[in-house]
Amino acid sequence: MTEEQEVPLVCVDLGSNSFHLLKASHFKGAFRILNKAKERVRLAEGLSDNYELTDAAMARGLDCLAKFREIIGNLPASRVRTVATYTLRRASNGDAFLKAAKAVYPYPIEVISGAEEARLIYHGVSHTQPGNDSRLVMDIGGGSTEFIIGRGLETRRLASLGMGCVSFQQRYFEGGKLSDSAFNNAETAAAQELETIEQSYKDEGWQQAIGCSGTIKAVQGCIQAKWPGESAITLKKLKALRKICQQAGDVAKLKLPAVNDERIQVFPAGLAILIASFKALSIEALTFSDAALREGLMFQMAPGAGHLDPRDRTTLALAAQYHVDRPQAMRVRSKATRLFSQVKKDRELEALLGWAAELHEVGLQINFHGIQRHSAYILENSDLIGFNQEQQLLLATLVRYSRKGLKQFALPRFNLFNDQDAMLMLRVLRLSILLHRRRQNLRLPELTLSLTDDKTLVLSCPAIWLKRHELVSADLHQEVLYQAQAGWPLVIDAKGA
């Protein structure tokens, strides 16, 4: 794809309240909207106390995905990106939904972290509302609310808090009752969530506050209807809307201009979250942005976007945080990506392998003994901006089994990657670490890696070099035994023997 071609792109956001689809064409740096679709799936309503999705909630989601599939048409997977947020992050049986989705929706579904969701929301807002002022962006979703501070296109603080209009409506406005105590309880719960970011966000500061999401759009519509000529959201106006809700007494009796019947069901909970946010963060006024997560995805997918992959930045930052030996990490990365390219042509898998190589020693700061376990724990439990949940799990898995025996090896369940690719990446990473075990910038001979069948790897290297480097030769033969334990044939082919 080039910027001289008109390129159709589709972004799909599987939110906790609604599923959204945005289809646009990109030509010479500009987007033209082709289609928008939205369906209120209420996925979060089907999340039980033990975070299990009900069959009914799954069915609603799958039905919507089948409809979206018809809208997308026959676009290749490279032009469609689908992300899932809070509810599928939390659902204990989320894998069952993703597996069932494959039957009706042939595109990969990425479950993204709260931090990554926040980054994409800010990316969408900042591209549609350019400027260099420091800004606070907030987005109230069905299950979580994101808060971001940034300047220009760069984020400074990212947070995703476990409060959303669907979950709070169920918890604090049971039966649709809109009492004073219900609002107080919801606002108190939101204030408790906000305690974790309140001081640091105030210390960072901002010059402009922007809100996005259906809740904030509905609030702005109410304000424009009640106070003609005004669009800014203020605490005084939010309190006035709360009073209107309380006077209605019940969601079934609540009538608000510019708020449809579907949105009004979760409007009080979203309003309570908004009031608590204004109070905790001392927000003076909030303006509305129609762009958010989907637009962030779209701008990131655009041909010739010309920005550094956020995963590169994340890798560099994490390596610096844990004082990784950078020259050694880059030696291993270079060898791993070069060997992998000889047996598999896949730029995304090669990039993921490279990042795993750069970060395979982050656990060294904890203890050398069991470094692979420490490194895997860090990678699995850190906020790795730019990586979706499965990519993060893949990195942790590669690092976890990058050293020593493989008797207990077990791949986690992946939906975006197949087991054969994951195993191949791991085997190549292990060989690359082994070949650079001396941690010296020594010139290695020309090495060739080939895959003779689905499992058998053949590493070809000069026999004379193996003879001169007895320790490396011994390590390679030990690696043959390790990989054999996991059922992976590895052959060391000594050329010229």
PDB file of C-alpha atoms in Angstrom, residues 1-3 5 7-11 24-31 78-79 81 123 127 294-307:
ATOM      1  CA  MET A   1       0.000   0.000   0.000  1.00  0.00           C
ATOM      2  CA  THR A   2       1.172   3.522  -0.774  1.00  0.00           C
ATOM      3  CA  GLU A   3      -0.269   6.947  -0.123  1.00  0.00           C
ATOM      4  CA  GLN A   5      -3.605   4.447  -3.624  1.00  0.00           C
ATOM      5  CA  VAL A   7      -7.052   2.226   0.702  1.00  0.00           C
ATOM      6  CA  PRO A   8     -10.202   1.045   2.505  1.00  0.00           C
ATOM      7  CA  LEU A   9      -9.686   0.418   6.222  1.00  0.00           C
ATOM      8  CA  VAL A  10     -11.980  -0.879   8.950  1.00  0.00           C
ATOM      9  CA  CYS A  11     -11.682  -0.498  12.721  1.00  0.00           C
ATOM     10  CA  ALA A  24     -13.080   4.663   5.832  1.00  0.00           C
ATOM     11  CA  SER A  25     -10.897   5.086   2.781  1.00  0.00           C
ATOM     12  CA  HIS A  26      -7.455   6.651   3.065  1.00  0.00           C
ATOM     13  CA  PHE A  27      -6.016   8.638   0.168  1.00  0.00           C
ATOM     14  CA  LYS A  28      -3.047  11.029   0.205  1.00  0.00           C
ATOM     15  CA  GLY A  29      -3.123  11.466   3.963  1.00  0.00           C
ATOM     16  CA  ALA A  30      -6.865  12.084   4.254  1.00  0.00           C
ATOM     17  CA  PHE A  31      -9.751   9.877   5.395  1.00  0.00           C
ATOM     18  CA  SER A  78      -4.308  -6.493   6.932  1.00  0.00           C
ATOM     19  CA  ARG A  79      -6.949  -3.758   6.462  1.00  0.00           C
ATOM     20  CA  ARG A  81      -8.319  -4.228  13.027  1.00  0.00           C
ATOM     21  CA  HIS A 123      -4.307   9.094  19.734  1.00  0.00           C
ATOM     22  CA  HIS A 127      -5.168  13.645  15.631  1.00  0.00           C
ATOM     23  CA  ARG A 294     -11.743   3.820  16.718  1.00  0.00           C
ATOM     24  CA  GLU A 295     -10.167   6.926  15.229  1.00  0.00           C
ATOM     25  CA  GLY A 296      -6.976   6.184  17.134  1.00  0.00           C
ATOM     26  CA  LEU A 297      -6.885   2.749  15.534  1.00  0.00           C
ATOM     27  CA  MET A 298      -7.610   4.212  12.117  1.00  0.00           C
ATOM     28  CA  PHE A 299      -4.793   6.758  12.245  1.00  0.00           C
ATOM     29  CA  GLN A 300      -2.388   4.074  13.433  1.00  0.00           C
ATOM     30  CA  MET A 301      -3.321   1.824  10.492  1.00  0.00           C
ATOM     31  CA  ALA A 302      -2.984   4.543   7.844  1.00  0.00           C
ATOM     32  CA  PRO A 303      -0.363   3.827   5.161  1.00  0.00           C
ATOM     33  CA  GLY A 304       2.701   6.011   5.564  1.00  0.00           C
ATOM     34  CA  ALA A 305       1.705   7.069   9.078  1.00  0.00           C
ATOM     35  CA  GLY A 306       5.414   7.594   9.661  1.00  0.00           C
ATOM     36  CA  HIS A 307       5.410   7.262  13.430  1.00  0.00           C
TER      37      HIS A 307
END
